[in-house]
Tab-separated table of C-alpha atoms in Angstrom:
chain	number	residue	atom	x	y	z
A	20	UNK	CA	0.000	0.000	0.000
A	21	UNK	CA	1.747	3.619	-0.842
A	22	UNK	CA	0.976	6.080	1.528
A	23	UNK	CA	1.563	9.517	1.601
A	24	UNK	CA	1.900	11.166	4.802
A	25	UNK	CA	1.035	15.149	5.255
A	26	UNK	CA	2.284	17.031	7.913
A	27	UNK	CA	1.763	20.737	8.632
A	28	UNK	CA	4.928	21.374	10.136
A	29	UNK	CA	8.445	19.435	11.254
A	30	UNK	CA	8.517	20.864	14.638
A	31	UNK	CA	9.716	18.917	17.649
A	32	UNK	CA	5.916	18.778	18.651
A	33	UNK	CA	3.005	16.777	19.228
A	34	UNK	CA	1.442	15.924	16.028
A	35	UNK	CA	4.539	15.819	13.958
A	36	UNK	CA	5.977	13.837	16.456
A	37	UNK	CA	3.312	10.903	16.526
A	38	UNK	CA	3.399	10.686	12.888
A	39	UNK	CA	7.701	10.387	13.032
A	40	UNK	CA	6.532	7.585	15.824
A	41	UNK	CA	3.863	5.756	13.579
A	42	UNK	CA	6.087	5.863	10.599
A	43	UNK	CA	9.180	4.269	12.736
A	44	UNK	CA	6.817	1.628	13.887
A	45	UNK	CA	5.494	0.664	10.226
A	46	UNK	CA	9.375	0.510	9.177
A	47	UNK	CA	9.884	-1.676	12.073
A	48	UNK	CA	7.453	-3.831	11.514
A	49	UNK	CA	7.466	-4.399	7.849
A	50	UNK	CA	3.850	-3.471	7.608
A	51	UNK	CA	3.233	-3.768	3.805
A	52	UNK	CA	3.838	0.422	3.937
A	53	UNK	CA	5.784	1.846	0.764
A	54	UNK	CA	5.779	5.521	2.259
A	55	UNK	CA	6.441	8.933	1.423
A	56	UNK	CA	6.446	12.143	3.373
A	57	UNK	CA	5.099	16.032	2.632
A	58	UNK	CA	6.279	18.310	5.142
A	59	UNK	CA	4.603	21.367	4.520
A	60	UNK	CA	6.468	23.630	6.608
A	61	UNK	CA	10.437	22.688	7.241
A	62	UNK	CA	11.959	22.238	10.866
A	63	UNK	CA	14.177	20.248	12.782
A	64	UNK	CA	12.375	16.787	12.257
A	65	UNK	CA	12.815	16.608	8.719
A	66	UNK	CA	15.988	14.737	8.436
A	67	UNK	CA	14.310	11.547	10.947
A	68	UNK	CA	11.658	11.527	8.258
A	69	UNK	CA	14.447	11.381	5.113
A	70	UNK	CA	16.063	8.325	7.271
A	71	UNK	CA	12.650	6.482	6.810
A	72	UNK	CA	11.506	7.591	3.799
A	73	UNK	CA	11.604	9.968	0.811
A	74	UNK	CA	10.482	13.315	1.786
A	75	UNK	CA	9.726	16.950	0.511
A	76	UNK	CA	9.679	19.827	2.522
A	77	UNK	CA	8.485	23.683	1.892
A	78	UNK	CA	10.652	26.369	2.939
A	79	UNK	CA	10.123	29.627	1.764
A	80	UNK	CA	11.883	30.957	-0.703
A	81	UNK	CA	13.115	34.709	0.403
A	82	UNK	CA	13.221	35.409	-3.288
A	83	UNK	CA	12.131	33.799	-6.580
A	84	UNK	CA	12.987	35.459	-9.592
A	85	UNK	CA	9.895	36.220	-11.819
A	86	UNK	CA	10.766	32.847	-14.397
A	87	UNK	CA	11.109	30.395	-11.723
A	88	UNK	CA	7.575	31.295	-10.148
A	89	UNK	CA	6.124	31.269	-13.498
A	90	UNK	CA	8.102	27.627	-14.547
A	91	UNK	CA	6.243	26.199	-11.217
A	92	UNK	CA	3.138	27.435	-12.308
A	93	UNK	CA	3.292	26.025	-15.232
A	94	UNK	CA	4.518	22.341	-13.077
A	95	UNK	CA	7.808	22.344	-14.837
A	96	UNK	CA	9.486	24.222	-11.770
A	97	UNK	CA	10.012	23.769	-8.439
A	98	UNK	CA	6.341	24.251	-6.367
A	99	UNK	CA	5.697	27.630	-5.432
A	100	UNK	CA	3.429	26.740	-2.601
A	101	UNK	CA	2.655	24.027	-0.052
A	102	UNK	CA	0.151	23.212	-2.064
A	103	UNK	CA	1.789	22.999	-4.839
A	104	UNK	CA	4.566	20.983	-3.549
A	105	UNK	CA	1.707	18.498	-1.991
A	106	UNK	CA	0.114	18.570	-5.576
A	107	UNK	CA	3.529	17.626	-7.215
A	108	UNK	CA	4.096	14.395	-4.311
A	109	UNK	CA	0.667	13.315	-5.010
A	110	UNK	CA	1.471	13.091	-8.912
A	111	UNK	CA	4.785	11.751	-8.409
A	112	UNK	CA	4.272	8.918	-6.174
A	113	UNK	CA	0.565	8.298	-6.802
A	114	UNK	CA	-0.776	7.051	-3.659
A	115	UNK	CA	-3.310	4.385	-2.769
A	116	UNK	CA	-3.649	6.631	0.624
A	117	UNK	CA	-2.797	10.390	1.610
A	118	UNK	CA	-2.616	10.117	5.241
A	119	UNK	CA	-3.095	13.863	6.603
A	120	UNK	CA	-1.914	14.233	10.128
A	121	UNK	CA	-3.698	17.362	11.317
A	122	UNK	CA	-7.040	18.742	10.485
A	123	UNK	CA	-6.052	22.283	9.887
A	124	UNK	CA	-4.269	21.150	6.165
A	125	UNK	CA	-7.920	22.048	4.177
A	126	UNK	CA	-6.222	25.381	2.944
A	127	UNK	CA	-3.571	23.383	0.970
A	128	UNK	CA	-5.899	20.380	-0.241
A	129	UNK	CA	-7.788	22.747	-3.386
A	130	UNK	CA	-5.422	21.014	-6.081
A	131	UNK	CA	-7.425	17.442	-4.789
A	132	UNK	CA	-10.722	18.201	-5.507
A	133	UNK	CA	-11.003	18.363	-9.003
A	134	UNK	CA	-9.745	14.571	-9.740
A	135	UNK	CA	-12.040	12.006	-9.682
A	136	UNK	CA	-9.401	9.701	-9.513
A	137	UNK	CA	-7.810	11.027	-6.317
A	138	UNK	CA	-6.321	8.466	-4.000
A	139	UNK	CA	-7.892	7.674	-0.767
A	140	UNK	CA	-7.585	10.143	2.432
A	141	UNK	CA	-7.917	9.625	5.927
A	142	UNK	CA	-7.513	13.192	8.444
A	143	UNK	CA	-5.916	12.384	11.692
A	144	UNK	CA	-7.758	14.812	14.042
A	145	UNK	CA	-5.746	16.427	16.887
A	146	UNK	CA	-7.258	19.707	17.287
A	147	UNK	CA	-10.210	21.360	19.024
A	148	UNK	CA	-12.303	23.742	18.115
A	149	UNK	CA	-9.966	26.879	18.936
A	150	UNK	CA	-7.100	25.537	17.194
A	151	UNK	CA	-8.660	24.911	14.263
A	152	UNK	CA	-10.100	28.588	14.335
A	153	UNK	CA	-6.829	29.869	14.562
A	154	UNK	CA	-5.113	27.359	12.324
A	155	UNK	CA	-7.997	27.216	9.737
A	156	UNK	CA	-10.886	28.350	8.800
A	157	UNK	CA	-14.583	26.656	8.487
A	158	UNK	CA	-14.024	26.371	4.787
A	159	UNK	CA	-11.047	24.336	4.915
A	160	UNK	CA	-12.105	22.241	7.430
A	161	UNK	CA	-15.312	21.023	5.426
A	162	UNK	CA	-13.115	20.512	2.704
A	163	UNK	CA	-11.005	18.426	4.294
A	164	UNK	CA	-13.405	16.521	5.897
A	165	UNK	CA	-15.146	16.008	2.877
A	166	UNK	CA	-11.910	14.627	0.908
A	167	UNK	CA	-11.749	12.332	4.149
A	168	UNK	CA	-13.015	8.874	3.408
A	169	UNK	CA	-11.774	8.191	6.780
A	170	UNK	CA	-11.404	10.234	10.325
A	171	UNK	CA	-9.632	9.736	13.360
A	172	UNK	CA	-10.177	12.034	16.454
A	173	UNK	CA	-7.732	11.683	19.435
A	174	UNK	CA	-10.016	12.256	21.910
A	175	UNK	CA	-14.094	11.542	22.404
A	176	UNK	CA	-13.923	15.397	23.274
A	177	UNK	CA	-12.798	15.957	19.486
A	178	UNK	CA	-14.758	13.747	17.818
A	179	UNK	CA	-17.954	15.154	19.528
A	180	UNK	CA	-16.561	18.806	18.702
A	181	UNK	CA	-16.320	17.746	14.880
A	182	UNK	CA	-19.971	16.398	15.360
A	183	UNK	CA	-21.483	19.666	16.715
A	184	UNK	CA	-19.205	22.157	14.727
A	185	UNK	CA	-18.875	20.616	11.744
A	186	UNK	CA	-21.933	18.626	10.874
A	187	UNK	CA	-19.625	15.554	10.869
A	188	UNK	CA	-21.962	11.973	11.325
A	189	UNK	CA	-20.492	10.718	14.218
A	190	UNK	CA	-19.926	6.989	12.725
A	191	UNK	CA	-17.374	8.038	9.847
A	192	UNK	CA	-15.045	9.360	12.979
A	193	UNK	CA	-13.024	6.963	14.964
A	194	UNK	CA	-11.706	7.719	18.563
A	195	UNK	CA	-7.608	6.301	18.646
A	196	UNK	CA	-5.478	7.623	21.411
A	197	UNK	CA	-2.740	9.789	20.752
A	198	UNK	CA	0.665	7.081	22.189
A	199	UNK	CA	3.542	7.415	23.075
A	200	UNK	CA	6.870	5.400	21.619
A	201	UNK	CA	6.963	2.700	24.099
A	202	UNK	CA	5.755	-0.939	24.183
A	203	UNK	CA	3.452	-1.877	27.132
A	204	UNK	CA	6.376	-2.856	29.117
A	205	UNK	CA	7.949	0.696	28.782
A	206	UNK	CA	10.360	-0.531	26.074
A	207	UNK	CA	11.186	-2.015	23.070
A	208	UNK	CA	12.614	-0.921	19.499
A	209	UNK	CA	10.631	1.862	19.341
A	210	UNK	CA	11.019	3.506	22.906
A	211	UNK	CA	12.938	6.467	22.922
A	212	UNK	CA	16.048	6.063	25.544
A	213	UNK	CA	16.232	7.326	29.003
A	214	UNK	CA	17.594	10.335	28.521
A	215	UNK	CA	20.628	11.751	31.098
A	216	UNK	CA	21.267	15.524	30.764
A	217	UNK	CA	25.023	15.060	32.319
A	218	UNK	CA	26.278	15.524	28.100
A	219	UNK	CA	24.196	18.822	28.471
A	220	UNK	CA	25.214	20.078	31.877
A	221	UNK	CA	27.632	21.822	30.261
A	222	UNK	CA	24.976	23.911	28.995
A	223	UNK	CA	24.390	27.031	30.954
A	224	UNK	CA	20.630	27.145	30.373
A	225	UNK	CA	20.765	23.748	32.412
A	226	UNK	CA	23.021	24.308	35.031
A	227	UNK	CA	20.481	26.301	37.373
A	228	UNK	CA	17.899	23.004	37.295
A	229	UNK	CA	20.789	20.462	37.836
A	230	UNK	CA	22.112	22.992	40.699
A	231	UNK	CA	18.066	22.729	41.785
A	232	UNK	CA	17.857	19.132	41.815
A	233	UNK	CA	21.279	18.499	43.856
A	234	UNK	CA	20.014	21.367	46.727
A	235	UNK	CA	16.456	18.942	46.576
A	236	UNK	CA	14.598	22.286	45.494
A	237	UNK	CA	11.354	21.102	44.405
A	238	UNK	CA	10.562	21.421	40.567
A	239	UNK	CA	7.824	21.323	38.770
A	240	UNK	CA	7.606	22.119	35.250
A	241	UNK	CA	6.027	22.552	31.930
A	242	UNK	CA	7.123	21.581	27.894
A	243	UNK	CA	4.957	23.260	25.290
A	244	UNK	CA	4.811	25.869	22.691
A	245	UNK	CA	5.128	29.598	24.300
A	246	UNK	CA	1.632	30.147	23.099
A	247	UNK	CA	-1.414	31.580	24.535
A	248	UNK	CA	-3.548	28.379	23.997
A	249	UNK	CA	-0.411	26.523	25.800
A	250	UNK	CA	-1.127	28.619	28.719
A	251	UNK	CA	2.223	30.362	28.686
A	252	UNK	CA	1.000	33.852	29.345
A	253	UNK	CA	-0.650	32.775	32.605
A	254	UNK	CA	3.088	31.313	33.332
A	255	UNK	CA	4.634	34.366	35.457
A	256	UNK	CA	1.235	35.057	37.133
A	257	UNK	CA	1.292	30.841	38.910
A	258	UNK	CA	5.092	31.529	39.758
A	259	UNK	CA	3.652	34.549	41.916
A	260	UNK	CA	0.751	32.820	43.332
A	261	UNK	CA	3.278	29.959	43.862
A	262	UNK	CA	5.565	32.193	46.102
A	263	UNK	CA	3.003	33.164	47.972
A	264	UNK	CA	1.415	30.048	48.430
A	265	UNK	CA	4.745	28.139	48.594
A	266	UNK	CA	5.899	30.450	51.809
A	267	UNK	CA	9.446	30.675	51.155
A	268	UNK	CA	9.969	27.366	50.574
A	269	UNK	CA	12.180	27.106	47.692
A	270	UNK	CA	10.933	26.107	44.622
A	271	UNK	CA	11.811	26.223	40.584
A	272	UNK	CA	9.649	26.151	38.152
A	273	UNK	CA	10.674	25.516	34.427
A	274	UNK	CA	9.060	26.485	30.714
A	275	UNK	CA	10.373	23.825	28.331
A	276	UNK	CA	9.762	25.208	24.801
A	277	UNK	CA	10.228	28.951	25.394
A	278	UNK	CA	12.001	29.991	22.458
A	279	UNK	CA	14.615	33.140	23.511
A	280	UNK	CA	13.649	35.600	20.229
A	281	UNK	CA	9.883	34.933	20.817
A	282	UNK	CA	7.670	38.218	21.664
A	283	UNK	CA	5.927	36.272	24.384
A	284	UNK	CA	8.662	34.588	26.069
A	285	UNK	CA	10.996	38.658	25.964
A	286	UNK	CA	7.549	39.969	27.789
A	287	UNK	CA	7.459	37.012	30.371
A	288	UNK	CA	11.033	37.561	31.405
A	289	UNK	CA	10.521	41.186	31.767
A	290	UNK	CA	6.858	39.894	33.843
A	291	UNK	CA	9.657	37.508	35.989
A	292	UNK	CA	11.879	40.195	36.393
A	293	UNK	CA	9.609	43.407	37.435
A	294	UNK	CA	8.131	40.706	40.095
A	295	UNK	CA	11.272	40.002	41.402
A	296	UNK	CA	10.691	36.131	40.455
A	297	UNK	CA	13.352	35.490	38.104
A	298	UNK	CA	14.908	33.181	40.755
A	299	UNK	CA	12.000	31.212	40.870
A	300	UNK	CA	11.559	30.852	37.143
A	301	UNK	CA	13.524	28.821	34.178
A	302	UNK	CA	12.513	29.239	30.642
A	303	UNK	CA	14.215	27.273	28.564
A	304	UNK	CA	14.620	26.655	25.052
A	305	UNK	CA	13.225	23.867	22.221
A	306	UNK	CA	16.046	20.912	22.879
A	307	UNK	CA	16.187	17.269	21.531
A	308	UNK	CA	16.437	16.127	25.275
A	309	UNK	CA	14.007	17.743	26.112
A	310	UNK	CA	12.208	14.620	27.351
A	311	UNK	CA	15.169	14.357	29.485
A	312	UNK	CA	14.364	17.546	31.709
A	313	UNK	CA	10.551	16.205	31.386
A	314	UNK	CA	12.039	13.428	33.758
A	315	UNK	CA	13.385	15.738	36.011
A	316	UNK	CA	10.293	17.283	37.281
A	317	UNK	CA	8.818	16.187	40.400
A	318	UNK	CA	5.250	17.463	38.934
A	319	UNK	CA	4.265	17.968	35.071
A	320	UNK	CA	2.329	21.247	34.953
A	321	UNK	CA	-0.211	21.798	31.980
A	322	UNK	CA	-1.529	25.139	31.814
A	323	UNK	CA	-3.031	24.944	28.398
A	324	UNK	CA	-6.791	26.620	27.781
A	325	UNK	CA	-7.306	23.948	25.151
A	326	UNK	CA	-5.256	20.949	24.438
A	327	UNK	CA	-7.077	17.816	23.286
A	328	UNK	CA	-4.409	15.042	24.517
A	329	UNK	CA	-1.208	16.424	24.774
A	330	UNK	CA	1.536	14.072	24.028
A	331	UNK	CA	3.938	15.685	26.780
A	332	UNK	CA	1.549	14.677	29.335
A	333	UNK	CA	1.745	10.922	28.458
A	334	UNK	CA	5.495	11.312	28.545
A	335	UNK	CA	5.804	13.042	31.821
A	336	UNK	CA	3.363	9.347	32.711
A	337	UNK	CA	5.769	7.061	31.177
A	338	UNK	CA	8.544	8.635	33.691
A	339	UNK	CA	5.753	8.271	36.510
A	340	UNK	CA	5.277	11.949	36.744
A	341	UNK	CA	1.868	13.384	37.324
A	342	UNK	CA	0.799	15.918	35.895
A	343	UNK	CA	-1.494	19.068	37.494
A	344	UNK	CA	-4.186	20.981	34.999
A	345	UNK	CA	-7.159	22.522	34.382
A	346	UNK	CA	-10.816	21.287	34.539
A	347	UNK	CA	-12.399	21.904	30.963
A	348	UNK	CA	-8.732	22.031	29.034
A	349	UNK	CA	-8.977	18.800	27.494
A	350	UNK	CA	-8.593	15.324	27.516
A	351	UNK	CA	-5.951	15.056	29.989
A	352	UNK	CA	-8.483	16.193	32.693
A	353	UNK	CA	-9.924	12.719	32.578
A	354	UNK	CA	-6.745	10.921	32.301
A	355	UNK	CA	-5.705	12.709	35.976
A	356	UNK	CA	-9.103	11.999	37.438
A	357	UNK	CA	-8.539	7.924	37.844
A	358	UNK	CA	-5.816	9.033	40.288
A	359	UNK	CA	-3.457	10.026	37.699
A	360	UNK	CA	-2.837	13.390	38.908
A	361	UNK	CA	-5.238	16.679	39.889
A	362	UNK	CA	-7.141	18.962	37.938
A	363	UNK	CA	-8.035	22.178	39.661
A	364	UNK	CA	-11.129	24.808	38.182
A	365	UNK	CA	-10.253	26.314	35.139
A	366	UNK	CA	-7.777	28.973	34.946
A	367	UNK	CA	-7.630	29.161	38.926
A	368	UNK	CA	-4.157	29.608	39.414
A	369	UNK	CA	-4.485	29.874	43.187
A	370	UNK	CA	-5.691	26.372	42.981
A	371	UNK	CA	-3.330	25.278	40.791
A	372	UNK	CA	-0.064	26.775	42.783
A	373	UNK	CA	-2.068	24.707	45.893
A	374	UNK	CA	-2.007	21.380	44.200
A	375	UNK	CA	1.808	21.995	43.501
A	376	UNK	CA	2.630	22.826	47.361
A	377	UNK	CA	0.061	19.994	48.717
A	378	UNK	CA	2.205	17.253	45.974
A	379	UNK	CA	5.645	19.005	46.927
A	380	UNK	CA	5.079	18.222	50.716
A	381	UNK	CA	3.412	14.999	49.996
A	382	UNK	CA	5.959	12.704	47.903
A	383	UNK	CA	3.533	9.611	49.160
A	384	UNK	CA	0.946	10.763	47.335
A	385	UNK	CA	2.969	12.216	44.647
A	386	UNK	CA	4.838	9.044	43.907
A	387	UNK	CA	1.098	7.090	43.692
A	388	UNK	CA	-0.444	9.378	41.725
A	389	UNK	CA	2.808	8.994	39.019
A	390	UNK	CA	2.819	5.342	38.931
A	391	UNK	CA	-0.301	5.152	38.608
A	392	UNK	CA	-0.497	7.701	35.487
A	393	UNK	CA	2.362	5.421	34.356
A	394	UNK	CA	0.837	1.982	34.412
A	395	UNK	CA	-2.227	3.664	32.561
A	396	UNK	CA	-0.724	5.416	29.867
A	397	UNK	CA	0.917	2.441	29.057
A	398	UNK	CA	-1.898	0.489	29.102
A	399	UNK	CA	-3.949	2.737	27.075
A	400	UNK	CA	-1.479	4.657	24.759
A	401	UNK	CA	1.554	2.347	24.203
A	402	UNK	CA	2.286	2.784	20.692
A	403	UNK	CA	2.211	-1.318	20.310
A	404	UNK	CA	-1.622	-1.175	21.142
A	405	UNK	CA	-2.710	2.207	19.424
A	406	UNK	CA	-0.498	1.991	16.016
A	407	UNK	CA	-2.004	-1.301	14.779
A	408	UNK	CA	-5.311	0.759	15.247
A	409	UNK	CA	-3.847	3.511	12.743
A	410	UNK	CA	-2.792	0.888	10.451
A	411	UNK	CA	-6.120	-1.026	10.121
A	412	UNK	CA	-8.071	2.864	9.732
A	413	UNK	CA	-5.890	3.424	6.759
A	414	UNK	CA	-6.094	-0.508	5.736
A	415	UNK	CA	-10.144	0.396	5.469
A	416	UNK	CA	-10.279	3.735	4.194
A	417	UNK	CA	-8.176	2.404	1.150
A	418	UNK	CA	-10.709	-0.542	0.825
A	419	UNK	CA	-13.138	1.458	0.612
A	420	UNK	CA	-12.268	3.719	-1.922
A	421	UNK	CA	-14.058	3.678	-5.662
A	422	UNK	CA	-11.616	1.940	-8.188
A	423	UNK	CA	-9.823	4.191	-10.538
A	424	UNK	CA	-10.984	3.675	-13.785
């Protein structure tokens, strides 16, 4: 079966990252898959995609002379658009499947409409409705679902979201967790290794958490985007209520993701420093260990306003740390509630810096609240269980497509 996979970006993030996973695992397993990959907007990723297979990426050009846009309009150039280079991959390796991994790729799916013969194409759905507002527009979205022989939601929350805000019926939509790379055991081929930051001690962004740890300064942390949705500009305002609540005791409390040049993340260290909480505070950059520092934190912190099943939350699980959030957020609300972790009232920070000082002066509880998100993450969202799933969705959607003529 020839699949093409579609992703919107190569960022070290979520949905990019479960489709690098799901790929790795086909490979592994010899799963009948002759892939190749569309990045449609370049980033660190895309060389772990060329390892597995052949891939195209858009980066914008910062000039194109005036013959070269016109030869890709015409199709004998390179593409002048995402869309264009999708179109072109499409052509090229004629797929029985186009497996697009994010719902918010509608914009870029215009040049598929018009064949009759068009492969196959399943959406993998890991947005809600305020992402894809941001990310898309109603338009798109109905045209994507409508290309969509097949659709898989992450979460019931999504699926029912689709249902009432898109008109979608709810039996073409499948629910399939989002996983993590780890076999039910916590290991195996796939599993990403335990990561030790002593190679990046050296690193001076790292050297106040390792200093933390050693002093047994409790840390708690968060890994995300430095976005709004992400919960980032609420960041500086917990670390306050936190050193109130926390009473002196020391603390540390760390932004994974918070890239330096970013407007938000400049404003939120001049937020840290005008409240005098810069010691208190550690924002630190995108880094390919980052799942390393994940494993550092006594507590995994999740902020976001929306977030439908965030993938760092299963990974702070697999390292048996719980993870503190919002009621109302997402799907990770009712992964904490089986005794998984705690989710406090929506965007009540007081609450939230509460939980944190209850769990810092309670490791009991702490440490059964993190085994237990462990054992059930791996139960429910080991990439063994949920990527055979994936595989028979596309399997189907393929079967059921009309035969080209």
């Amino acid at each position: 079966m020839r699949v093409l996979f579609v992703s919107h970006m190569a960022t070290r993030s979520g949905a990019p990252l479960l489709l690098l996973w799901l790929l790795r695992w086909l490979m592994e397993h010899e799963c009948g898959i002759d892939p190749a990959v569309v990045l449609l907007s370049d980033g660190p990723l895309r060389p772990e995609f060329e390892a597995l297979a052949p891939t195209v990426a858009w980066s914008q050009p910062l000039f194109q002379p005036l013959l070269e846009r016109l030869a890709a309009r015409l199709g004998r150039g390179q593409a002048s658009s995402p869309a264009g280079l999708l179109e072109a991959a499409v052509k090229r390796h004629r797929p029985d499947l186009i497996y697009l991994n994010t719902l918010v790729l509608g914009q870029h799916l215009r040049g598929l409409n018009a064949d009759p013969a068009r492969p196959a194409c399943l959406s993998h759905a890991h947005e809600l409705e305020t992402t894809l507002a941001t990310m898309s527009t109603a338009e798109a979205v109905s045209r994507q679902l409508a290309l969509s022989s097949a659709v898989v939601a992450c979460a019931e929350g999504v699926r029912k979201s689709l249902h009432h805000q898109h008109g979608l019926p709810l039996d073409r939509c499948s629910v399939i967790p989002e996983f993590v790379p780890f076999s039910a055991q916590g290991h195996g081929p796939t599993a990403e290794p335990l990561v030790s930051l002593d190679g990046d001690a050296r690193d001076p962004c790292l050297e106040r958490l390792e200093i933390a740890l050693e002093n047994g300064t409790f840390v708690f942390g968060f890994a995300g985007q430095a976005i709004a949705r992400k919960g980032f500009d609420l960041f500086p305002q917990l670390v306050r209520e936190c050193e109130r609540v926390f009473a002196g005791t020391p603390f540390l409390a760390v932004w994974l993701g918070a890239s330096p040049a970013q407007e938000e993340v400049i404003v939120a260290r001049r937020d840290l420093r005008l409240l005098q909480l810069e010691h208190r505070a550690l924002l630190l950059p995108p880094m390919p260990t980052g799942i390393g520092v994940i494993r550092r934190y006594a507590v995994h912190g999740l902020l976001s306003r929306e977030d439908p099943y965030p993938v760092v939350a299963l990974e702070a699980a697999v390292a048996a740390v719980p993870t503190v959030c919002f009621r109302d957020g997402g799907g990770i609300a009712d992964f904490v509630a089986d005794d998984c972790g705690v989710a406090v009232d929506y965007l009540d920070l007081e609450a939230f810096a509460t939980a944190l000082h209850r769990l810092s002066e309670d490791p009991v509880t702490r440490r059964r609240l993190g085994l237990h998100s462990r054992a059930k993450v791996l139960q429910e969202s080991s990439i063994d269980g949920v990527a055979p799933q994936l595989l028979a969705c596309m399997e189907r959607a393929v079967a059921a497509r009309p035969r080209r003529g």
